[in-house]
XYZ file of C-alpha atoms in Angstrom:
697
model
C -63.115 9.787 -13.159
C -65.562 7.309 -14.411
C -63.173 4.724 -15.058
C -61.536 4.868 -11.484
C -64.435 4.917 -9.896
C -65.898 2.086 -11.222
C -62.627 0.204 -10.138
C -62.781 1.259 -7.005
C -66.445 -0.124 -6.671
C -64.839 -3.365 -8.071
C -62.270 -3.292 -5.605
C -65.154 -2.821 -2.709
C -67.492 -5.245 -3.721
C -64.795 -7.992 -3.856
C -63.290 -7.134 -0.389
C -67.177 -7.703 0.987
C -68.115 -10.589 -0.880
C -64.525 -12.378 -0.645
C -65.341 -13.106 -4.138
C -61.220 -13.855 -4.103
C -61.048 -15.972 -1.577
C -61.277 -18.830 -4.092
C -58.075 -17.915 -5.819
C -56.132 -17.418 -2.741
C -57.490 -20.378 -0.936
C -55.785 -20.083 2.851
C -54.246 -16.975 3.907
C -51.464 -15.916 1.819
C -48.852 -12.898 1.715
C -51.017 -11.435 -0.876
C -54.181 -10.824 0.799
C -53.914 -8.210 3.425
C -52.523 -6.034 0.418
C -55.264 -6.537 -1.674
C -58.066 -5.902 1.010
C -55.745 -2.292 1.652
C -56.062 -1.871 -1.916
C -59.644 -2.409 -1.656
C -60.320 0.331 1.441
C -57.525 2.486 0.086
C -59.110 6.054 -1.098
C -56.455 6.204 -3.957
C -57.452 2.576 -5.027
C -58.808 3.567 -8.304
C -54.853 4.872 -9.980
C -53.405 2.000 -8.026
C -55.573 -0.368 -10.138
C -55.171 -1.852 -13.339
C -58.034 -3.183 -14.994
C -55.549 -5.514 -17.309
C -54.240 -7.116 -14.469
C -55.281 -10.085 -11.749
C -55.544 -9.272 -8.749
C -52.113 -10.363 -7.095
C -50.355 -9.014 -10.175
C -51.841 -5.564 -9.125
C -50.385 -6.431 -5.869
C -47.017 -6.404 -7.333
C -47.703 -3.544 -9.693
C -48.182 -1.598 -6.184
C -45.332 -2.547 -4.735
C -43.553 -1.242 -7.479
C -44.448 1.500 -7.435
C -43.935 2.223 -3.729
C -40.332 1.612 -4.780
C -40.280 4.298 -7.397
C -42.841 6.536 -5.705
C -45.217 6.527 -8.518
C -48.701 5.501 -8.832
C -49.630 2.534 -11.218
C -51.364 4.820 -13.443
C -48.599 7.003 -13.558
C -46.577 3.680 -14.833
C -48.819 2.551 -17.314
C -48.845 6.037 -18.917
C -45.098 5.924 -18.739
C -45.279 2.128 -20.201
C -47.554 3.209 -22.923
C -44.993 5.909 -23.851
C -42.089 4.385 -23.936
C -42.890 0.920 -25.466
C -43.471 -0.003 -29.047
C -46.806 -1.225 -30.360
C -46.353 -5.229 -30.343
C -45.438 -4.335 -27.045
C -49.052 -2.902 -26.300
C -50.836 -5.356 -28.033
C -54.140 -6.724 -25.264
C -53.341 -10.414 -25.786
C -49.677 -9.285 -24.232
C -50.378 -6.379 -22.302
C -50.576 -7.490 -19.224
C -47.755 -9.103 -19.304
C -44.907 -6.743 -20.616
C -45.992 -4.237 -18.139
C -45.504 -6.309 -15.293
C -42.268 -6.700 -16.354
C -41.926 -3.318 -16.973
C -42.474 -2.462 -13.557
C -40.548 -5.315 -12.000
C -37.389 -4.499 -13.761
C -37.742 -0.692 -13.467
C -38.267 -1.631 -9.379
C -35.620 -3.430 -9.632
C -33.321 -1.321 -11.119
C -33.328 0.873 -8.457
C -33.636 -1.608 -5.646
C -30.293 -2.820 -5.958
C -28.793 0.471 -5.470
C -29.434 0.231 -2.009
C -26.160 -1.526 -0.593
C -27.164 -4.413 1.382
C -30.285 -5.410 -0.666
C -30.494 -9.109 -0.011
C -29.999 -8.603 3.418
C -33.792 -7.244 2.967
C -36.313 -10.176 3.287
C -38.859 -8.129 1.934
C -36.785 -7.737 -1.188
C -36.321 -11.509 -1.618
C -40.447 -11.988 -0.767
C -40.938 -9.229 -3.569
C -38.734 -10.738 -6.732
C -39.626 -14.445 -5.632
C -43.530 -13.102 -5.914
C -43.015 -11.174 -9.034
C -41.822 -14.707 -10.632
C -45.330 -15.829 -9.063
C -46.792 -13.587 -10.489
C -45.210 -14.027 -13.777
C -47.330 -16.605 -14.379
C -50.743 -15.465 -14.137
C -50.099 -11.298 -14.761
C -53.800 -10.858 -16.781
C -57.110 -11.146 -15.354
C -58.149 -13.805 -17.595
C -55.715 -15.999 -16.464
C -56.112 -15.724 -12.671
C -58.464 -18.730 -12.182
C -54.844 -20.633 -13.642
C -53.025 -20.877 -10.354
C -54.102 -20.949 -6.924
C -51.264 -18.254 -5.095
C -51.049 -19.104 -2.072
C -48.339 -18.790 0.561
C -46.013 -22.097 -0.663
C -46.482 -20.973 -4.188
C -43.707 -22.212 -6.561
C -41.835 -21.023 -9.032
C -41.275 -21.983 -12.907
C -38.097 -22.177 -14.609
C -39.700 -19.916 -17.338
C -40.779 -17.392 -14.999
C -37.152 -17.537 -13.081
C -35.348 -17.051 -16.293
C -37.044 -13.689 -16.928
C -37.016 -12.063 -13.976
C -33.977 -13.484 -11.608
C -31.510 -12.038 -14.677
C -32.850 -8.809 -13.856
C -31.100 -8.574 -10.443
C -26.987 -9.836 -11.912
C -25.765 -10.828 -8.383
C -29.121 -14.019 -8.533
C -28.995 -15.010 -11.893
C -26.755 -14.531 -15.224
C -28.628 -15.202 -18.315
C -26.048 -17.570 -19.600
C -26.685 -20.476 -16.372
C -29.366 -19.344 -15.451
C -31.282 -22.611 -16.585
C -28.575 -24.621 -14.389
C -28.898 -22.874 -11.776
C -32.592 -23.060 -11.294
C -32.090 -27.060 -11.838
C -29.876 -27.126 -8.996
C -32.030 -25.453 -6.879
C -34.956 -27.735 -7.453
C -33.567 -30.455 -7.404
C -35.064 -31.789 -5.131
C -38.390 -29.885 -5.111
C -39.978 -31.549 -8.272
C -39.193 -29.215 -10.974
C -40.439 -25.630 -9.145
C -39.162 -23.373 -7.144
C -40.047 -23.186 -3.323
C -39.150 -19.568 -1.404
C -37.611 -21.403 1.353
C -34.448 -22.959 -0.974
C -34.555 -19.559 -2.758
C -34.524 -17.062 0.294
C -32.181 -19.562 1.592
C -30.132 -19.199 -2.104
C -30.261 -15.280 -1.301
C -29.180 -15.429 2.220
C -26.032 -17.621 0.884
C -25.335 -14.971 -1.563
C -25.569 -11.859 1.282
C -22.949 -14.134 3.331
C -20.881 -14.957 0.034
C -20.385 -10.983 -0.180
C -19.693 -10.389 3.234
C -17.179 -12.911 2.889
C -15.465 -11.393 0.167
C -15.141 -8.207 1.178
C -13.628 -9.148 4.022
C -11.276 -10.629 2.120
C -10.344 -7.949 -0.142
C -10.403 -5.084 2.249
C -7.822 -7.364 4.388
C -4.408 -7.399 4.906
C -3.482 -10.494 2.618
C -1.006 -9.906 -0.205
C -0.672 -6.458 0.363
C 2.422 -6.398 -0.573
C 1.757 -8.051 -3.667
C -1.660 -7.733 -4.765
C -2.631 -4.504 -6.474
C -5.998 -2.755 -4.941
C -7.815 -3.101 -8.097
C -7.586 -7.410 -7.448
C -10.606 -8.991 -5.560
C -9.774 -12.006 -3.551
C -12.105 -14.542 -5.098
C -11.828 -17.637 -2.456
C -8.868 -18.548 0.233
C -7.540 -22.222 1.277
C -5.084 -23.931 2.880
C -5.734 -22.105 6.402
C -7.035 -25.199 8.549
C -4.545 -27.973 9.516
C -7.744 -30.535 8.465
C -8.180 -29.180 4.776
C -4.339 -28.289 3.816
C -3.274 -27.683 0.465
C 0.386 -28.821 -1.130
C 2.143 -27.662 -3.749
C 4.252 -30.263 -5.935
C 7.038 -28.549 -7.875
C 9.415 -31.018 -9.438
C 10.178 -33.519 -7.005
C 9.364 -31.017 -3.748
C 6.167 -30.840 -2.188
C 5.272 -27.593 0.310
C 2.346 -27.219 2.380
C 0.732 -23.782 2.431
C -2.164 -21.301 1.564
C -3.438 -20.832 -1.483
C -5.277 -17.311 -2.720
C -7.511 -16.820 -5.618
C -8.092 -13.470 -6.675
C -10.285 -11.563 -10.077
C -6.269 -11.790 -11.665
C -4.058 -14.321 -9.968
C -3.252 -17.481 -8.315
C -1.433 -17.062 -5.359
C 0.659 -19.806 -2.923
C 1.789 -18.696 0.448
C 4.128 -21.854 1.779
C 3.798 -22.548 5.175
C 6.447 -21.990 7.638
C 6.933 -22.485 11.333
C 4.995 -19.502 12.466
C 4.124 -17.577 9.566
C 4.148 -17.801 5.550
C 6.944 -17.411 3.525
C 7.039 -14.761 0.070
C 4.033 -15.403 -1.609
C 4.366 -17.136 -5.216
C 2.228 -15.796 -8.372
C 0.737 -17.311 -10.854
C -0.691 -15.280 -13.538
C -4.492 -15.576 -15.157
C -4.529 -12.450 -16.653
C -1.920 -12.391 -19.054
C -1.911 -14.330 -22.426
C 0.973 -16.923 -21.254
C -0.448 -19.922 -22.821
C -1.648 -21.071 -19.630
C -2.831 -24.654 -19.115
C -5.217 -25.982 -15.792
C -6.243 -29.130 -15.311
C -7.035 -31.981 -13.127
C -3.447 -33.485 -12.235
C -2.706 -36.855 -10.235
C -0.210 -36.657 -7.482
C 1.741 -39.277 -5.433
C 4.595 -40.063 -2.932
C 8.350 -39.740 -4.805
C 6.324 -38.028 -8.122
C 4.181 -41.109 -8.495
C 0.434 -40.848 -10.052
C -2.440 -42.417 -7.283
C -4.112 -39.862 -6.233
C -6.855 -37.647 -7.949
C -7.074 -34.285 -5.899
C -4.825 -32.347 -7.614
C -4.691 -28.734 -10.198
C -1.625 -28.641 -12.600
C -1.328 -24.806 -13.592
C 1.506 -24.652 -16.682
C 2.382 -21.624 -19.021
C 5.600 -20.611 -20.480
C 6.351 -18.437 -17.924
C 7.491 -21.715 -15.737
C 10.116 -24.242 -16.269
C 7.968 -27.052 -15.103
C 4.081 -27.208 -14.115
C 2.881 -26.329 -10.643
C 0.456 -28.759 -8.932
C -1.825 -27.693 -6.239
C -2.658 -30.751 -3.833
C -6.190 -30.489 -2.224
C -6.197 -34.187 0.186
C -9.375 -34.833 1.707
C -10.523 -38.302 2.373
C -12.940 -38.894 -0.046
C -13.805 -37.492 -3.114
C -12.250 -35.050 -4.754
C -14.987 -31.991 -4.440
C -12.063 -29.641 -3.405
C -10.041 -30.130 -6.190
C -13.407 -30.355 -8.577
C -14.187 -26.648 -6.986
C -10.941 -24.745 -7.015
C -10.209 -26.278 -10.930
C -13.356 -24.922 -11.706
C -13.462 -20.978 -10.205
C -9.471 -21.018 -11.332
C -10.691 -21.816 -14.988
C -13.235 -19.141 -14.085
C -10.573 -16.511 -13.864
C -8.496 -17.737 -16.756
C -11.248 -17.858 -18.844
C -12.802 -14.501 -18.647
C -9.784 -13.008 -19.362
C -9.132 -14.960 -22.341
C -12.221 -13.708 -23.521
C -11.132 -10.078 -22.787
C -7.379 -10.190 -24.496
C -9.394 -12.280 -27.628
C -12.405 -9.445 -27.916
C -10.133 -6.941 -26.801
C -12.883 -5.727 -23.980
C -11.314 -2.248 -21.796
C -13.182 0.531 -19.720
C -16.418 -0.527 -18.089
C -17.087 -2.887 -20.348
C -14.077 -5.162 -18.944
C -14.827 -4.226 -15.133
C -18.429 -6.069 -16.364
C -17.050 -9.043 -18.136
C -14.625 -9.019 -14.555
C -18.077 -9.043 -12.469
C -19.478 -11.926 -14.218
C -17.337 -14.010 -13.152
C -16.789 -12.669 -9.908
C -20.869 -13.358 -9.120
C -20.965 -16.804 -10.579
C -18.520 -17.549 -8.235
C -20.218 -16.179 -5.916
C -22.849 -17.884 -6.956
C -20.961 -21.283 -6.611
C -19.937 -20.605 -2.913
C -23.405 -19.869 -2.055
C -24.823 -23.113 -3.281
C -22.451 -25.147 -1.599
C -23.994 -23.602 1.632
C -27.741 -25.041 0.994
C -25.701 -28.455 0.114
C -28.895 -29.763 -2.040
C -26.628 -32.287 -3.856
C -24.377 -34.736 -3.469
C -22.126 -33.941 -6.508
C -22.191 -30.743 -7.747
C -20.788 -29.863 -11.661
C -19.715 -26.898 -10.451
C -18.370 -25.883 -14.136
C -22.336 -25.664 -15.306
C -23.012 -22.709 -12.719
C -19.686 -20.319 -13.742
C -20.876 -18.574 -17.432
C -17.140 -18.491 -18.923
C -16.735 -22.227 -17.867
C -20.106 -23.354 -19.072
C -18.877 -21.323 -22.514
C -15.916 -23.351 -22.869
C -17.961 -26.481 -22.544
C -21.264 -25.857 -24.771
C -21.253 -25.803 -28.492
C -21.542 -22.753 -29.888
C -20.150 -21.182 -27.060
C -18.114 -18.836 -28.607
C -20.825 -17.505 -30.277
C -22.647 -16.532 -26.775
C -18.764 -15.120 -25.984
C -19.101 -13.332 -29.620
C -22.436 -11.710 -28.598
C -21.986 -10.973 -25.108
C -18.607 -8.933 -26.142
C -20.872 -7.027 -29.202
C -23.625 -6.001 -26.276
C -20.651 -4.856 -24.155
C -19.733 -2.595 -26.663
C -23.517 -1.526 -27.662
C -23.349 -0.746 -23.864
C -20.451 1.649 -24.055
C -21.703 4.040 -26.805
C -24.841 4.586 -24.926
C -23.279 5.721 -22.095
C -20.555 8.132 -23.931
C -23.915 9.214 -25.567
C -26.003 9.760 -22.167
C -26.777 12.877 -23.311
C -29.156 11.432 -26.191
C -30.774 8.930 -23.850
C -33.678 8.957 -22.367
C -34.975 6.513 -20.248
C -34.163 2.538 -20.754
C -33.353 0.657 -17.704
C -30.312 -0.935 -17.443
C -28.925 -2.775 -14.387
C -25.088 -4.282 -15.024
C -23.023 -6.626 -13.946
C -20.595 -4.181 -12.367
C -23.382 -2.092 -11.788
C -24.532 -4.951 -9.199
C -21.172 -6.081 -8.183
C -20.289 -1.539 -7.595
C -22.671 -1.999 -4.626
C -21.139 -5.104 -2.873
C -18.754 -2.747 -1.236
C -16.475 0.173 -2.180
C -13.065 -2.185 -2.916
C -15.123 -3.482 -5.564
C -15.246 -0.046 -7.388
C -17.369 0.304 -10.631
C -19.968 2.735 -11.365
C -23.875 3.169 -10.382
C -26.424 2.082 -12.104
C -28.541 4.778 -14.391
C -31.655 5.031 -16.268
C -30.772 4.586 -19.883
C -32.926 4.546 -23.367
C -31.473 3.178 -26.518
C -31.426 6.108 -29.554
C -32.033 3.493 -31.955
C -34.342 1.123 -30.890
C -37.598 0.802 -28.510
C -36.966 -1.958 -26.503
C -36.913 -1.611 -22.872
C -33.691 -3.316 -21.513
C -32.779 -4.495 -17.868
C -28.959 -6.144 -17.600
C -29.125 -8.185 -20.218
C -32.886 -8.907 -20.408
C -35.122 -7.268 -22.711
C -38.790 -6.372 -21.909
C -41.430 -8.476 -23.935
C -38.396 -10.018 -26.320
C -35.635 -11.988 -26.519
C -32.116 -10.662 -26.504
C -29.309 -12.046 -28.612
C -27.372 -13.039 -25.970
C -30.737 -15.364 -24.494
C -31.028 -16.082 -28.365
C -27.972 -17.348 -28.285
C -28.419 -19.402 -25.256
C -30.838 -21.528 -26.312
C -29.572 -22.085 -29.428
C -26.303 -23.585 -28.035
C -28.273 -25.520 -25.621
C -30.175 -27.114 -28.340
C -27.245 -27.984 -30.127
C -26.181 -28.958 -26.717
C -28.861 -31.671 -25.595
C -28.127 -33.197 -29.157
C -24.838 -33.734 -28.308
C -25.819 -35.178 -24.879
C -28.266 -37.713 -26.911
C -25.205 -38.711 -28.994
C -22.687 -39.119 -26.271
C -24.803 -41.306 -24.564
C -25.211 -43.663 -27.533
C -21.453 -43.565 -28.261
C -21.166 -44.621 -24.517
C -23.399 -47.581 -25.392
C -21.336 -49.410 -27.954
C -18.232 -48.878 -26.070
C -17.102 -52.420 -25.634
C -14.423 -53.875 -23.404
C -11.968 -56.269 -24.278
C -9.275 -55.838 -27.068
C -10.350 -58.959 -28.834
C -13.889 -57.417 -28.362
C -13.259 -54.173 -30.530
C -10.988 -55.588 -32.975
C -14.388 -58.142 -33.539
C -16.587 -54.968 -34.039
C -13.583 -53.233 -36.484
C -13.023 -55.928 -38.760
C -17.104 -56.180 -39.040
C -17.049 -52.080 -39.790
C -14.612 -52.348 -42.269
C -15.821 -55.232 -44.121
C -17.195 -53.371 -47.070
C -14.131 -51.716 -47.335
C -11.580 -55.238 -47.180
C -14.152 -56.671 -49.961
C -13.577 -53.714 -52.281
C -9.668 -53.583 -50.981
C -10.095 -57.487 -52.763
C -11.681 -56.904 -55.475
C -9.471 -53.764 -56.463
C -6.349 -56.138 -55.635
C -7.367 -59.285 -57.735
C -7.891 -56.254 -60.397
C -4.191 -55.161 -59.817
C -2.656 -58.846 -59.835
C -4.999 -59.911 -63.273
C -6.562 -62.667 -61.737
C -9.122 -62.509 -64.631
C -7.517 -60.674 -67.100
C -10.428 -59.630 -68.855
C -11.951 -58.031 -66.097
C -8.302 -56.244 -65.734
C -7.437 -55.244 -68.830
C -11.500 -53.441 -69.144
C -10.678 -51.587 -66.185
C -7.481 -50.561 -67.202
C -8.991 -49.277 -70.486
C -11.709 -47.468 -69.105
C -9.611 -45.693 -65.897
C -6.686 -44.777 -68.463
C -9.382 -43.162 -70.832
C -10.751 -40.928 -67.462
C -7.257 -39.859 -66.952
C -6.502 -39.028 -70.334
C -9.859 -37.078 -71.140
C -9.417 -35.255 -67.364
C -12.853 -36.972 -66.337
C -11.191 -37.904 -62.485
C -12.613 -35.000 -61.399
C -16.309 -35.948 -62.408
C -15.549 -39.507 -61.027
C -15.321 -37.872 -56.914
C -18.229 -35.640 -57.437
C -20.597 -38.088 -58.915
C -19.630 -40.578 -56.331
C -20.173 -37.931 -53.589
C -23.092 -37.281 -55.736
C -24.396 -41.505 -55.615
C -23.575 -41.086 -51.623
C -25.585 -38.086 -51.102
C -28.319 -39.552 -52.794
C -28.057 -43.366 -51.036
C -28.760 -41.189 -47.805
C -31.551 -39.410 -48.948
C -33.270 -42.671 -50.108
C -32.725 -44.369 -47.080
C -33.797 -41.582 -44.583
C -36.685 -41.714 -46.644
C -37.417 -45.228 -46.826
C -36.348 -46.139 -42.968
C -38.490 -43.398 -42.060
C -40.034 -44.526 -38.799
C -38.485 -47.674 -38.560
C -35.834 -48.522 -35.746
C -31.719 -48.340 -37.115
C -30.450 -51.206 -38.172
C -28.146 -52.481 -36.085
C -24.466 -53.725 -36.543
C -24.283 -57.480 -35.833
C -21.072 -58.408 -35.087
C -20.349 -62.123 -33.777
C -18.245 -62.322 -30.038
C -15.246 -63.508 -29.889
C -14.569 -66.367 -27.707
C -13.857 -65.484 -23.943
C -10.428 -65.266 -22.927
C -8.756 -66.180 -19.658
C -6.731 -63.778 -17.651
C -3.719 -65.653 -19.016
C -4.966 -65.672 -22.478
C -5.243 -61.939 -22.355
C -1.760 -61.068 -21.155
C 0.052 -63.297 -23.815
C -2.480 -61.219 -26.500
C -1.183 -58.296 -24.724
C 2.365 -59.370 -24.783
C 2.598 -60.181 -28.411
C 0.975 -56.935 -28.944
C 3.521 -54.707 -27.738
C 6.138 -56.985 -29.254
C 4.606 -56.983 -32.559
C 4.510 -52.687 -31.881
C 7.848 -52.862 -30.838
C 8.616 -54.716 -34.346
C 7.519 -52.137 -36.100
C 8.608 -49.290 -34.302
C 12.132 -50.667 -34.822
C 11.552 -51.582 -38.743
C 10.582 -47.544 -39.081
C 13.580 -46.152 -37.734
C 15.243 -48.377 -39.503
C 13.473 -46.988 -42.649
C 14.532 -43.785 -41.032
C 17.719 -44.386 -40.113
C 18.996 -45.527 -44.145
C 17.393 -42.259 -45.931
C 19.297 -40.337 -43.022
C 22.613 -42.184 -44.514
C 21.724 -42.020 -47.851
C 21.201 -38.272 -47.220
C 24.345 -37.484 -45.815
C 26.136 -40.070 -48.188
C 27.564 -42.591 -45.585
C 27.024 -45.067 -48.825
C 28.187 -43.095 -51.718
C 27.415 -46.108 -54.332
C 23.857 -45.952 -53.481
C 23.269 -42.350 -52.403
C 24.814 -41.933 -56.312
C 21.951 -43.865 -57.687
C 19.190 -42.720 -55.133
C 20.362 -38.792 -56.154
C 20.485 -39.686 -60.348
C 16.674 -40.987 -59.627
C 15.313 -38.033 -57.839
C 16.868 -35.790 -60.457
C 14.400 -37.747 -62.855
C 11.270 -37.530 -60.914
C 12.221 -33.471 -60.778
C 12.893 -33.352 -64.500
C 9.351 -35.404 -65.422
C 7.510 -33.318 -62.285
C 8.701 -29.886 -64.230
C 7.851 -30.770 -67.310
C 5.767 -33.284 -68.179
C 1.984 -32.327 -67.481
C 0.503 -33.929 -64.816
C -2.624 -35.535 -66.507
C 0.147 -37.379 -68.158
C 2.169 -38.085 -65.666
C -0.776 -39.931 -63.493
C -1.470 -41.640 -66.511
C 2.131 -43.024 -66.359
C 2.424 -43.674 -63.340
C -1.009 -45.605 -62.875
C -0.192 -48.001 -66.114
C 2.712 -48.618 -64.682
C 1.538 -49.199 -61.493
C -1.758 -51.244 -62.922
C 0.494 -53.510 -65.331
C 3.222 -54.470 -63.143
C 1.693 -58.398 -62.859
C -0.062 -58.644 -66.551
C 1.238 -61.647 -67.378
C 3.853 -60.233 -70.263
C 5.425 -58.250 -67.378
C 5.139 -60.150 -64.241
C 8.431 -61.754 -64.517
C 10.577 -58.471 -65.152
C 8.592 -57.250 -62.440
C 9.724 -59.775 -60.105
C 12.872 -59.779 -61.094
C 12.823 -55.621 -60.758
C 11.548 -56.055 -56.830
C 14.269 -58.485 -56.058
C 16.670 -56.054 -57.535
C 15.603 -53.024 -55.303
C 15.086 -55.303 -51.944
C 18.880 -56.151 -52.755
C 20.217 -52.503 -53.118
C 17.536 -51.454 -49.894
C 19.410 -54.392 -47.545
C 22.720 -52.991 -48.575
C 22.072 -50.066 -47.273
C 23.889 -49.112 -44.007
C 21.994 -47.531 -41.312
C 22.884 -44.043 -39.255
C 24.321 -44.760 -36.188
C 22.903 -43.704 -33.264
C 24.258 -43.295 -29.846
C 22.245 -43.156 -26.753
C 22.886 -39.935 -23.801
C 21.759 -39.854 -20.886
C 19.809 -36.496 -19.699
C 22.247 -35.118 -16.542
C 19.667 -33.294 -15.228
C 17.333 -36.928 -14.335
C 20.604 -38.295 -13.214
C 20.790 -35.628 -10.427
C 17.229 -35.245 -9.409
C 17.209 -39.130 -8.864
C 20.342 -38.585 -7.242
C 18.777 -36.057 -4.536
């Protein structure tokens, strides 16, 4: 009671003296509520001394939504939270998160909450206040009407409402929303984004409730996107050499194409995305009569189709439509791959599909804002992003484990007492009855004292956030490495050959030394090398030689790192080849193609001669070859590997020694003569009748 009277006196003093006017500056959205709290008889029960004035305002709004006083919320938090969350230095922010998450968990259960401007303002104010929760931190920020939000605050509050953001793509979404605002989120853009979400939801609900695909679409399938209904933006389907305009419809299980007739649409073709049919969806080039000119199409290929289906999205400039459709088709395909891989069933399966659906809704809302000219849709779709990020499989594995854990919580509701949970499937369930799903319920884990909402834990980082952060760190390393790769790419065949020759110089020099020893240019060195290598093979020390080589390489790298710390990397210096004219470049390409053709011909001849030996087209040569194979097989079967390796080494290394040089040359000549005497197996070229028929058509 004494505490309440002191709080009331402090509030009255603040209002009378306007002692927090310096904090608010001009009139803000918090002014009236702070003054009202000061005049209210229940101010003592709604004011938390540890919180800043603006944080108390947000907590008061949350308490009104929940129908309890702020002090009751505080008592509930102290009862449910662990001791680590109630430390004095962390209490303000953790308690604020607790109140926000409880209020949001209840608010998202109301159909059409995104259309409520008070809800949109509340979620934004939660992010603003998250940065200044404690009374000691109130001087760090001037909370005005045009206050902005940081990435950290957005990442903590927004994922608690699954439709607004997702843990996996939260950072990319924030970057997109703040691309023109200097890295801080403004309420005007945030409000437009939420209004765009509401419109996208209504559009999706209308499409799914319509009679589209009524004869072939199961009731559980939701229509996510439609294209080709406007004559200025047609969709063309290419199958083989035929092309048909029509309407393309994407659901959360399949892709449908309805060819356009004179006054109606033909029976839809279904391209399945849910079953494991080894589907490949990729960008494709199209053009008249089978040419590959325009990069504006998506190719769908599976084992159920004899040839791939290609959907073209014609537009005058760029390929934005194609990129959008490629991203959302892949999102549906990837979510089903995730479901099939981890054998997700029941409500967990609905949650996975809902996560993909909400991702597509967010992309549609961002498209309306027109924040940037070029937009990477994959970065806003969680399953697309997991396919790109290093360690994305670990993110999906963590997501699957969390889904399984939530299934256990649902099956043990009798033991649950109070943890907060609002999942993606719960969110989608409130987009309309056609989306199915269950209503959110308040639950507490039996094994942990963590307070959870959706995929966000009060005062802590959950395993999914941890996996995403680790993956993003690795992704940054990949980006930096890729920048260096792009920086060293050279143009021109002669330039790239010069770089490769410089890189291979140590290997070439080592090869020259080995050849010098092999041809006995210096008999003394060759003799010593032969005896030393033979001893290593005889004693069975070859494994230790490779181990020592690896050890010396590691020591070299460590010493190089120690001595070159803080120094710039030594650049590879390559002598640029003389510039070549266009005619010289064409001649070089022609010579290269001729040499490649000659090498392919030689390779085919070798294979055809072996075919002739195998089928005894030249019996005398085949008999000799068979005898040689029998001798080799006998040696492999009965001679120990160490001795066999020693015999091969000595035979090969001493071929060009002074005593054996003449006999080696005679043996090689006889082998060449024998090889040239072997005829090649015959070859007959046959033309494909199907291709001939297509050309005639």
